[in-house]
Every structure is written in structure tokens, then in C-alpha cells.
PDB file of C-alpha atoms and ligand atoms in Angstrom:
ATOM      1  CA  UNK V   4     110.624  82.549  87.542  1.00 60.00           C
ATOM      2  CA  UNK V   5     108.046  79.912  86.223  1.00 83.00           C
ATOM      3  CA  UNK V   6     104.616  81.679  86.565  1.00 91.00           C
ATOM      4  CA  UNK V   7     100.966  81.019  85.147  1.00 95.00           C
ATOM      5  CA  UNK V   8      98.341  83.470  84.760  1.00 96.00           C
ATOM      6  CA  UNK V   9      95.073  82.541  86.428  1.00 97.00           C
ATOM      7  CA  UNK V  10      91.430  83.857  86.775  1.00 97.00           C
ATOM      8  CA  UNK V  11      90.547  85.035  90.466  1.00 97.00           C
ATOM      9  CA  UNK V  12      86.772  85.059  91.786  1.00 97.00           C
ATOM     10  CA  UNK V  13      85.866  88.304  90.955  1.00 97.00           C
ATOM     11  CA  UNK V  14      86.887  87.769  87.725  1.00 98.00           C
ATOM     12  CA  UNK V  15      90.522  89.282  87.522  1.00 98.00           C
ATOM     13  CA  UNK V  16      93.348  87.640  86.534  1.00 98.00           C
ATOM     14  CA  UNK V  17      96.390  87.142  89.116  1.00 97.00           C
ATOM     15  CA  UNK V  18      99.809  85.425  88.561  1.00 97.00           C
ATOM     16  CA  UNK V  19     100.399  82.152  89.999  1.00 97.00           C
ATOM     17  CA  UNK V  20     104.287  81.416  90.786  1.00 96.00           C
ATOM     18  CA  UNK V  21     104.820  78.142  90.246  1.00 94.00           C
ATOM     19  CA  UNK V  22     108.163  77.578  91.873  1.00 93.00           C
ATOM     20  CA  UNK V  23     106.932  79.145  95.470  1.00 93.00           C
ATOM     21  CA  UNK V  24     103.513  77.982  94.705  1.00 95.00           C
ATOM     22  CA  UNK V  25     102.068  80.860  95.842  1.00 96.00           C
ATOM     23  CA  UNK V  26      99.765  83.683  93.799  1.00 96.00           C
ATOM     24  CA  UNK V  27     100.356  87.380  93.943  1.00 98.00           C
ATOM     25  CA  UNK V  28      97.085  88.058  95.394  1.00 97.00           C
ATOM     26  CA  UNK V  29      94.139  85.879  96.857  1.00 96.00           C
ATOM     27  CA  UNK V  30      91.856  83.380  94.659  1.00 96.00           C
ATOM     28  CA  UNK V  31      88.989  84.867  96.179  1.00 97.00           C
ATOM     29  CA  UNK V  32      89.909  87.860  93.766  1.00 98.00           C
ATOM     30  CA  UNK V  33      92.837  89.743  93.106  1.00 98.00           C
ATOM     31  CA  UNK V  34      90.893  93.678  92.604  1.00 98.00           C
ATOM     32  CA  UNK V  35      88.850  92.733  95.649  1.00 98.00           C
ATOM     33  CA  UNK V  36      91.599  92.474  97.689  1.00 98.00           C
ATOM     34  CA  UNK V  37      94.056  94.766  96.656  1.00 98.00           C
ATOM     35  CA  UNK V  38      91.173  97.488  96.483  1.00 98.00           C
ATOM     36  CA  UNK V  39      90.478  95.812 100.469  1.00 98.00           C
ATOM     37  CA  UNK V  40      94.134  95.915 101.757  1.00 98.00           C
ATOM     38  CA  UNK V  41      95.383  98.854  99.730  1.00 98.00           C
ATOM     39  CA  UNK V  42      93.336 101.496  99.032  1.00 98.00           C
ATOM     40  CA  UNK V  43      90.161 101.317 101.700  1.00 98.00           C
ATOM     41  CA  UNK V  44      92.956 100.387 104.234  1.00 98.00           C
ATOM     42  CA  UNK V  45      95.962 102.041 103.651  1.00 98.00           C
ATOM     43  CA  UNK V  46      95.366 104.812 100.670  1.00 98.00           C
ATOM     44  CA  UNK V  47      92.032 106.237 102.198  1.00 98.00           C
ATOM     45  CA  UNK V  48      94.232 106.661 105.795  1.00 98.00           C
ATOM     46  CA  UNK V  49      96.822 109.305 104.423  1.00 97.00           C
ATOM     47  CA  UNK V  50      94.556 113.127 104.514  1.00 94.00           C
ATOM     48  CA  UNK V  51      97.288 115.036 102.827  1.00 96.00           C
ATOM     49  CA  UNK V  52      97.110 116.156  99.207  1.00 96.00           C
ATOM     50  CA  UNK V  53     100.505 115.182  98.501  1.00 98.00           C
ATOM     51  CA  UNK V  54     101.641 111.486  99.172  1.00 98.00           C
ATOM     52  CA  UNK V  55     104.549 109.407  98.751  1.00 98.00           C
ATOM     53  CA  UNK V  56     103.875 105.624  98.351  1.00 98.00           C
ATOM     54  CA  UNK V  57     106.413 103.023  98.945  1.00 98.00           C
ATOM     55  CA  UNK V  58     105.955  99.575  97.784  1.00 98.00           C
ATOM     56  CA  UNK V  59     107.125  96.530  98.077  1.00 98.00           C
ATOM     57  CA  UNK V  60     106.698  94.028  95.028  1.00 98.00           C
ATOM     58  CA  UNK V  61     105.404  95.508  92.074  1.00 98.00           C
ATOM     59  CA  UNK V  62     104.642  92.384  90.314  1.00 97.00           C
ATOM     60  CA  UNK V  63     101.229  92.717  88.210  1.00 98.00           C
ATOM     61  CA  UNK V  64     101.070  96.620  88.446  1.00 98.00           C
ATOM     62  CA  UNK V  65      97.942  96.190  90.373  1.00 98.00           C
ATOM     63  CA  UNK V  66      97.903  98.092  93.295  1.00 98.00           C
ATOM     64  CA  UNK V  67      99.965 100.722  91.529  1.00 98.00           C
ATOM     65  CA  UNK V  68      96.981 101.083  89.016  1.00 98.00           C
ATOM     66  CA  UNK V  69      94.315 101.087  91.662  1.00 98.00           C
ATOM     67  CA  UNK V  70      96.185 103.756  93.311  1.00 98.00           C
ATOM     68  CA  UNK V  71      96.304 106.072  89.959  1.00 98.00           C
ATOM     69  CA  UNK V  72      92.696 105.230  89.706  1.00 98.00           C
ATOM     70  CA  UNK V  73      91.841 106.783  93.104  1.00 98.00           C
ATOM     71  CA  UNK V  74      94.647 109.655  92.595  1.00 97.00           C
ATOM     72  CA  UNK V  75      92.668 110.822  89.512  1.00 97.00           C
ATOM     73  CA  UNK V  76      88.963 110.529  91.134  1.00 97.00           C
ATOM     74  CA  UNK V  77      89.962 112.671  94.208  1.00 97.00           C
ATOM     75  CA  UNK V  78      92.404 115.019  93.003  1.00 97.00           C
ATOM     76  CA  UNK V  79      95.581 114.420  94.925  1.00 97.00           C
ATOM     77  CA  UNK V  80      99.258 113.930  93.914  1.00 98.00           C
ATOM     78  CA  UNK V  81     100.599 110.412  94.401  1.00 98.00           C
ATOM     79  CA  UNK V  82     104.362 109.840  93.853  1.00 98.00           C
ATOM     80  CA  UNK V  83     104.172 106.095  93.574  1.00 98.00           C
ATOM     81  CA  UNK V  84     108.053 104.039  94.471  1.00 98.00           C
ATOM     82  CA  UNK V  85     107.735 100.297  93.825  1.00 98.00           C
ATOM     83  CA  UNK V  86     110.360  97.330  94.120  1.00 98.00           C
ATOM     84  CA  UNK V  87     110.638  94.363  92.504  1.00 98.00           C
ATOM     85  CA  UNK V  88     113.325  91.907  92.341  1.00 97.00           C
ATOM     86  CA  UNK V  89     111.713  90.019  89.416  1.00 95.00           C
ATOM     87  CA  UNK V  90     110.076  92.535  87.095  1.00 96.00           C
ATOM     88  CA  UNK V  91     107.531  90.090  85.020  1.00 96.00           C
ATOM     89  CA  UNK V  92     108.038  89.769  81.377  1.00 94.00           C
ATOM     90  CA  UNK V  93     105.695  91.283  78.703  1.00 95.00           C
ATOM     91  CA  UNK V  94     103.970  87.824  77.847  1.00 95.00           C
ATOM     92  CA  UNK V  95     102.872  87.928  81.492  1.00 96.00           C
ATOM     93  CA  UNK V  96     101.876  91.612  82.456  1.00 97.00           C
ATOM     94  CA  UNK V  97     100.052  91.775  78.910  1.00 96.00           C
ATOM     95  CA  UNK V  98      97.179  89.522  78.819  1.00 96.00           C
ATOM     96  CA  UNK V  99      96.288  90.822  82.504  1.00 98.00           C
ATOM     97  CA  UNK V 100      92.633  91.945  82.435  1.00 98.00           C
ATOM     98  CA  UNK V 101      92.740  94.822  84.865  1.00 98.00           C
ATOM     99  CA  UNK V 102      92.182  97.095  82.766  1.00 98.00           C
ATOM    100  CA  UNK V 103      88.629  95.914  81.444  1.00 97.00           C
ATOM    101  CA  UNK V 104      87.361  95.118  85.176  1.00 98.00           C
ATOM    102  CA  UNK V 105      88.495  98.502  86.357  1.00 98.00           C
ATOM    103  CA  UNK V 106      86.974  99.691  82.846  1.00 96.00           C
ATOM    104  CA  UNK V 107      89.833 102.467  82.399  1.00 96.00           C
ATOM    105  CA  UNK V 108      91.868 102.765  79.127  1.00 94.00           C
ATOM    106  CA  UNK V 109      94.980  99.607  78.775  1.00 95.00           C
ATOM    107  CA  UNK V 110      97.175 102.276  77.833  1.00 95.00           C
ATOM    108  CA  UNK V 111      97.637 103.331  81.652  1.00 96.00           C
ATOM    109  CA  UNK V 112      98.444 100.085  83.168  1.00 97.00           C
ATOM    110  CA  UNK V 113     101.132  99.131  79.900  1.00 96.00           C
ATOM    111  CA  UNK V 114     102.723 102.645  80.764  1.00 96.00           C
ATOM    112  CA  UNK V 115     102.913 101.553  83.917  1.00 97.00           C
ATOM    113  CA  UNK V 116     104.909  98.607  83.272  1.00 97.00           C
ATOM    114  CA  UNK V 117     106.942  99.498  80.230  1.00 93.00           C
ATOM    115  CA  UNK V 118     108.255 102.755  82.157  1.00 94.00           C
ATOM    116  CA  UNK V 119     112.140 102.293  82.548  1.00 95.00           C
ATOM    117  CA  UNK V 120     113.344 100.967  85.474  1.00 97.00           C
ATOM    118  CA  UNK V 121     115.563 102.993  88.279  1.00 96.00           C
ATOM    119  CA  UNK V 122     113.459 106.521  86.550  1.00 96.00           C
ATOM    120  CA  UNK V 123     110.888 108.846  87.046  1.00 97.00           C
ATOM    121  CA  UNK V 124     107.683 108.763  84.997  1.00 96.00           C
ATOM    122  CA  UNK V 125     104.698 111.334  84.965  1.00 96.00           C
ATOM    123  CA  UNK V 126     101.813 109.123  84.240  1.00 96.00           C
ATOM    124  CA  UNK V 127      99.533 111.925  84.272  1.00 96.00           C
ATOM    125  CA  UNK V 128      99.107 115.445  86.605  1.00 96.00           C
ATOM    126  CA  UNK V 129      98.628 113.394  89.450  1.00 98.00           C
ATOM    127  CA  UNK V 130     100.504 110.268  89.735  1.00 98.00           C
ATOM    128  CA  UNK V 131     104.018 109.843  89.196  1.00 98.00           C
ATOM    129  CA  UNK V 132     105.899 106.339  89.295  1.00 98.00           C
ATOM    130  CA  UNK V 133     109.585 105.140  89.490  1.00 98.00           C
ATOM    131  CA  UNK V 134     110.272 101.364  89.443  1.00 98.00           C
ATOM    132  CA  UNK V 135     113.524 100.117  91.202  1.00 98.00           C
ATOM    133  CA  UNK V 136     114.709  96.357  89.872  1.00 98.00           C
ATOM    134  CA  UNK V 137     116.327  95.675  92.868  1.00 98.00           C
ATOM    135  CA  UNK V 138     116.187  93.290  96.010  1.00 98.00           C
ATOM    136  CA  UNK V 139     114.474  94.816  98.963  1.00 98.00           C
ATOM    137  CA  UNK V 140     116.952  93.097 101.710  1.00 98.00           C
ATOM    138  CA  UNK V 141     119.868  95.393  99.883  1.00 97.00           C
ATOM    139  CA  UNK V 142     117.847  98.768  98.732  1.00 97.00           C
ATOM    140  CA  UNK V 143     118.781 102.282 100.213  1.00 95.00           C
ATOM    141  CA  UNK V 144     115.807 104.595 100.915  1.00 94.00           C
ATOM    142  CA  UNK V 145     116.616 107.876  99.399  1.00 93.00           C
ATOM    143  CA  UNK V 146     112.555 109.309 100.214  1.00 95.00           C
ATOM    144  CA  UNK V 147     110.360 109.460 103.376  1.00 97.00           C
ATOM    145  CA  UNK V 148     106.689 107.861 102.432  1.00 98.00           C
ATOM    146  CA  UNK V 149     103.621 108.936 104.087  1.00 98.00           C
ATOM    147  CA  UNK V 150     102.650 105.220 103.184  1.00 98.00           C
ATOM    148  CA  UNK V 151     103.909 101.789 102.181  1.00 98.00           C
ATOM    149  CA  UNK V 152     102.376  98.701 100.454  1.00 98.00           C
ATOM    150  CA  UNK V 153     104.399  95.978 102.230  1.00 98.00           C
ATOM    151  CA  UNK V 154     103.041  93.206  99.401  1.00 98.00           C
ATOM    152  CA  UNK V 155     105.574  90.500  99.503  1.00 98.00           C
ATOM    153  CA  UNK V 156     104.884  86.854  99.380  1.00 97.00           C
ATOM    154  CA  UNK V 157     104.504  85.646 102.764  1.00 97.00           C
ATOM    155  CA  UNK V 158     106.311  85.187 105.881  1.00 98.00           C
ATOM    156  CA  UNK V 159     105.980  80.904 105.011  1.00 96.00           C
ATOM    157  CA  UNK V 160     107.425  81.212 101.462  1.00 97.00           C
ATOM    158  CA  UNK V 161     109.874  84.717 101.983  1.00 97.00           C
ATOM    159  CA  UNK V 162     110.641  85.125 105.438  1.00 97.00           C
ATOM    160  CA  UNK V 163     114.052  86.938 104.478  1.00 98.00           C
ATOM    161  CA  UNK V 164     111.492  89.627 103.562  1.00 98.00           C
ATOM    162  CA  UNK V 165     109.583  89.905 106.920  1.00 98.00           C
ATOM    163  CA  UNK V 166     112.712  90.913 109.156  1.00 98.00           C
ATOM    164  CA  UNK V 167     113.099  93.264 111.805  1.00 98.00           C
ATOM    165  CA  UNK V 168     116.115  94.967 109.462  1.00 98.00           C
ATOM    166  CA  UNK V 169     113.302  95.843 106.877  1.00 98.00           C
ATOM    167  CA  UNK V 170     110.515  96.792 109.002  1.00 98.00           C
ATOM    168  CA  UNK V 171     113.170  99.084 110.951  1.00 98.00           C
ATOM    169  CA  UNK V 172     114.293 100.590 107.862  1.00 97.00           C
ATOM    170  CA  UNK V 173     110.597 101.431 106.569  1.00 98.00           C
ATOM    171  CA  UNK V 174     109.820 103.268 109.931  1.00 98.00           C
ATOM    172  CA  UNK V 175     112.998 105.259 109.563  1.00 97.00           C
ATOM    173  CA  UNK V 176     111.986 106.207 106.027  1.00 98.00           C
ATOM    174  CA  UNK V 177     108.075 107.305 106.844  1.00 98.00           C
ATOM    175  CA  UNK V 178     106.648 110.978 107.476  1.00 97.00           C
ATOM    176  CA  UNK V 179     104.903 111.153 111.250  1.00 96.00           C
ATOM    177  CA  UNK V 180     101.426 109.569 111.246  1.00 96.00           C
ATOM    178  CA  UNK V 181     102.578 107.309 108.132  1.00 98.00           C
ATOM    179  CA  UNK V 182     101.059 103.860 107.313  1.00 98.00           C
ATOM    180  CA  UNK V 183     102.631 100.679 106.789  1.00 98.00           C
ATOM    181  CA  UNK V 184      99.646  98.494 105.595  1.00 98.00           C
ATOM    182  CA  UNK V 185      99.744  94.758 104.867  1.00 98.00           C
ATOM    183  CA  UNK V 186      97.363  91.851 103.706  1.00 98.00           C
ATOM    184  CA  UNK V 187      99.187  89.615 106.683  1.00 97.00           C
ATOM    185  CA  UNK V 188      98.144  89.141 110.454  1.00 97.00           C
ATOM    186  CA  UNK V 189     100.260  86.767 111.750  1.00 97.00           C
ATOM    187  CA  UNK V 190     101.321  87.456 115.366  1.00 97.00           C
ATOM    188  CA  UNK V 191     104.579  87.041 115.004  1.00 97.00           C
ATOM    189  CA  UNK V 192     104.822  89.788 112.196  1.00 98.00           C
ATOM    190  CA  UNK V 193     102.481  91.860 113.717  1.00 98.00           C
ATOM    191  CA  UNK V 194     105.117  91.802 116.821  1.00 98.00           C
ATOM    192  CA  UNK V 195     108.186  92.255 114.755  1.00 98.00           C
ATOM    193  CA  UNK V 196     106.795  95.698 113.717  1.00 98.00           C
ATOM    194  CA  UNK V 197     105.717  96.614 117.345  1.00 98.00           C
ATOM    195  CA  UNK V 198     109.148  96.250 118.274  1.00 98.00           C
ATOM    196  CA  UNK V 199     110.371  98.711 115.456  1.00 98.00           C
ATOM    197  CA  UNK V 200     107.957 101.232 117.127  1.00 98.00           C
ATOM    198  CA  UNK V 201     104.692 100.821 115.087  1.00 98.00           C
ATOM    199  CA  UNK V 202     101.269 100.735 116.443  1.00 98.00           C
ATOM    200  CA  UNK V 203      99.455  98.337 115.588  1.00 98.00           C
ATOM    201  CA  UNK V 204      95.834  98.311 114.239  1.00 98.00           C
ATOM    202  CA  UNK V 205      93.861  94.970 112.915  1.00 97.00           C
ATOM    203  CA  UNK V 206      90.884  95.578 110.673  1.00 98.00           C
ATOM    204  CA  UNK V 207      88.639  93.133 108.662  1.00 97.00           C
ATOM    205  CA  UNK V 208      90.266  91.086 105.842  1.00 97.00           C
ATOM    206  CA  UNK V 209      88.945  90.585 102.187  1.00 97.00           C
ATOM    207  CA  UNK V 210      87.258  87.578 101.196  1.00 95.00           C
ATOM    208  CA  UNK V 211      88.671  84.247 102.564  1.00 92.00           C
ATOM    209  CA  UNK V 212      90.947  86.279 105.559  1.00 94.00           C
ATOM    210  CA  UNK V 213      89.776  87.392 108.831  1.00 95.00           C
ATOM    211  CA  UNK V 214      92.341  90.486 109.625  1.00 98.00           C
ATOM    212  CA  UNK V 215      94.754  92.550 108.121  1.00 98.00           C
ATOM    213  CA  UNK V 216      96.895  94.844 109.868  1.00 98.00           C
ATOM    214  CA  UNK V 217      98.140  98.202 109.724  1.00 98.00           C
ATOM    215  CA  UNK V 218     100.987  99.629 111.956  1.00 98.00           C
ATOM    216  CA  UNK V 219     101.105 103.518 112.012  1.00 98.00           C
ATOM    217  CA  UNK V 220     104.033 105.752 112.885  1.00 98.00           C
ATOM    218  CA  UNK V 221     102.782 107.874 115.573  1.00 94.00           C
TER     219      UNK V 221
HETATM  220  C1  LIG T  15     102.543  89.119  96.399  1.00 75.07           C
HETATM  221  S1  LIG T  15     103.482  89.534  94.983  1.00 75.07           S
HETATM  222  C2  LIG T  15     103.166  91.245  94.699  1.00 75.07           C
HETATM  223  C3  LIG T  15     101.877  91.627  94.162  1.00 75.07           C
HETATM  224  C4  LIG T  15     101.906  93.001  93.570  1.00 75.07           C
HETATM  225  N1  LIG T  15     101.895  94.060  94.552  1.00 75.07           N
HETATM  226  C5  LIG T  15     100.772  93.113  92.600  1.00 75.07           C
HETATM  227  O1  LIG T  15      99.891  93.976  92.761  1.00 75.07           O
HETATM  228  O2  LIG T  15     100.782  92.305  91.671  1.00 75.07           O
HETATM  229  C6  LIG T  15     105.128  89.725  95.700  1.00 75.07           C
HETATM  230  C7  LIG T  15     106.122  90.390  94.771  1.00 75.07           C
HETATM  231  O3  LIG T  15     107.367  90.584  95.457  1.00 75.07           O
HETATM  232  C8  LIG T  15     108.422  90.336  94.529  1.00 75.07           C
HETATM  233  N2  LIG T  15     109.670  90.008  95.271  1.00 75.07           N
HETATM  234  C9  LIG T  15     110.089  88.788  95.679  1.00 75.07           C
HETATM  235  N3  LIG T  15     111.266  88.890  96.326  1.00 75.07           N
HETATM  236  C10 LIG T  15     111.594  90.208  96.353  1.00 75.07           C
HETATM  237  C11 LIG T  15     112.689  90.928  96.879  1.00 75.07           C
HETATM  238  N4  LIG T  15     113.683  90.307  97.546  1.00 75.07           N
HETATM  239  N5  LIG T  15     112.733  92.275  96.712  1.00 75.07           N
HETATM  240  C12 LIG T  15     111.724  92.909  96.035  1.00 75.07           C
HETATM  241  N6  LIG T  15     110.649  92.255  95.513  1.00 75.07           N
HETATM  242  C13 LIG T  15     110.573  90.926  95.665  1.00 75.07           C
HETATM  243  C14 LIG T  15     107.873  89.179  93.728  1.00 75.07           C
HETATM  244  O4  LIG T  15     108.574  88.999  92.514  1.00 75.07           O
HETATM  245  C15 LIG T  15     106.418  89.565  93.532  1.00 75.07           C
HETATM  246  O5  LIG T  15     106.240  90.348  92.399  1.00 75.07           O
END
């Protein structure tokens, strides 16, 4: 993968991949939206003490350290299960500035990343991770989630991602009343996951994107 690192409008960095030509999260600013789509829209959903997280494309470690950030303010257990078919290399994951933004100590978010692949690491009390280098159109779910980050490039640039096989197989593998929140509204994806069985729920997007969606297991 060719990538450059760029500098979003809120003044966090993001990755730009240069052979999709697409960024992992929007230029209006990469915090602002993952904090948008993530946590106020998918994190803050889930009342239960103990959660399971499933995501999809771990990329930059972002939303993975916003999650630990809110895990530790409000006290609740987060067992955090990321994919990513392309883990990024140190030269790109190291001069990301999340950690002075989010002003938390840089030895979180490297933990985070240089945590062995395919095991289980305590980060602290309250968040545990486990990173899975693999390709989300083959993995087997082993877990149920009470939530899952469905982060993948979009439906223009990876629609072998969006399918009805995946969706299917993420409503399987969630708890009753579990989340599947996304940054994308397209009616054709928000479809595809009505036909799986979710509800579906549209709420305000981040800067520069009218809706998101989230489609609930109920
Ligand atoms: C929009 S970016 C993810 C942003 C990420 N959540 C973050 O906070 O930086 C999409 C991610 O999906 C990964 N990806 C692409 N194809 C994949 C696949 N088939 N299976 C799993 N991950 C994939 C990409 O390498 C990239 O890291």
C-alpha cells in the first residue's frame, strides 16, 4: 500500500491511500469524526458495563484509542476486536499526532499498535484489544459484540466489503439490542442491512456529511 500522512481540519493527522485515493477518515477532521460516528453514535448507545467491540479496519488505531479514552473516563470494560487486512507500518502509525490532540500519554496508542497480531492484550483494567491481520470477506467470528465499527473504505472504492454475506454475518455475531454503526448513508447500503434484519436509524453526520446511520439488532 502507497499511503501519505496528511493534516485534517481539526488539526489531526489521517492517512491518505494513494492507490484508492481515498483517506481513512474525513478532511474535515479525522478526531471529529471518529469521536461523531463512533463514540457519540455508536459507543454512547451500548448501557451495559461490559462490551464487546467489533471492528472493521483498524488502520490508524484511532477509533480504538478514542474508545480506551472513553472506557477509562466512565468506568466500563471494553474488549476491543479489530481487523485489518493491511496493518500500517511503523513509519506510518508513528508520526500520527493523536496522541497530543487527545492530550493522553503516546505510550497508549504505540501499545496499541505494536500489540501482536491474532492475541490478546490488557491495555489497562478496562480495555482489552486483539488485532486479527486478516481479510474481512474470509474471517470466522468466534465472539458475539454488543457493537461494531463497520469503518471500511467505501462502498465506491471496496464494495466487496459492503455485501449482504458480511452484513449477515455481523448480525449473526451481535448480542440483542447490539449496534452496527457506520460513517455511510447511502441507500443502497442502508437497504442491504435492512434486509439482514437491522433497523435502521439515520442521525446527523460530522462536518462535511449530512447522515450517518446506525442499524440495531432488535
Ligand atoms: C477507512 S480506513 C479505517 C480507519 C480506521 N478505523 C482508523 O481509525 O484509522 C479502512 C481500513 O480498512 C482496511 N481494509 C481494507 N480492506 C480490508 C479487508 N478486506 N479486510 C479488513 N480490513 C480491510 C484498510 O486497510 C483500512 O485500514
Amino acid at each position: 500500500m502507497n499511503n501519505n500522512i496528511i493534516l485534517t481540519d481539526d488539526g489531526s493527522n489521517s492517512i491518505f491511500n494513494c492507490n484508492i485515493k481515498e483517506s481513512y477518515h474525513s478532511r474535515y477532521g479525522a478526531i471529529n469524526e471518529s469521536q461523531h460516528v463512533f463514540i457519540n453514535y455508536g459507543l454512547k448507545f451500548v448501557s451495559k458495563k461490559e462490551i464487546k467491540i467489533f471492528e472493521v479496519g483498524f488502520g490508524t488505531g484511532l477509533n480504538a484509542l478514542l474508545s480506551y479514552i472513553y472506557c477509562e473516563n466512565h468506568k466500563i470494560k471494553i474488549d476491543y476486536q479489530t481487523i485489518e487486512k493491511f496493518p500500517l507500518k511503523k513509519a506510518y502509525y508513528s508520526p500520527l499526532n493523536f496522541s497530543d490532540q487527545l492530550k493522553i500519554k503516546k505510550n497508549i496508542f504505540t501499545n496499541l499498535h505494536s500489540s501482536k497480531w491474532e492475541s490478546k492484550l490488557e491495555i489497562s483494567t478496562f480495555f482489552s484489544i486483539t488485532k486479527y491481520a486478516q481479510d474481512l470477506n474470509d474471517f470466522k467470528h468466534e465472539f458475539y459484540y454488543d457493537l461494531v465499527y463497520f469503518d471500511a473504505f467505501s462502498p465506491e472504492k471496496q464494495p466487496e466489503l459492503w455485501t449482504e454475506k458480511n452484513f449477515k454475518k455481523l448480525y449473526d455475531n451481535l448480542n440483542y439490542n447490539g449496534i452496527l454503526i457506520t460513517y455511510c448513508a447511502k441507500g443502497l447500503i442502508k437497504r442491504t442491512l435492512k434486509k439482514v434484519g437491522f433497523k435502521i436509524y439515520s442521525f446527523p453526520g460530522p462536518k462535511g456529511k449530512r447522515e450517518i446511520t446506525q442499524a440495531r439488532k432488535i
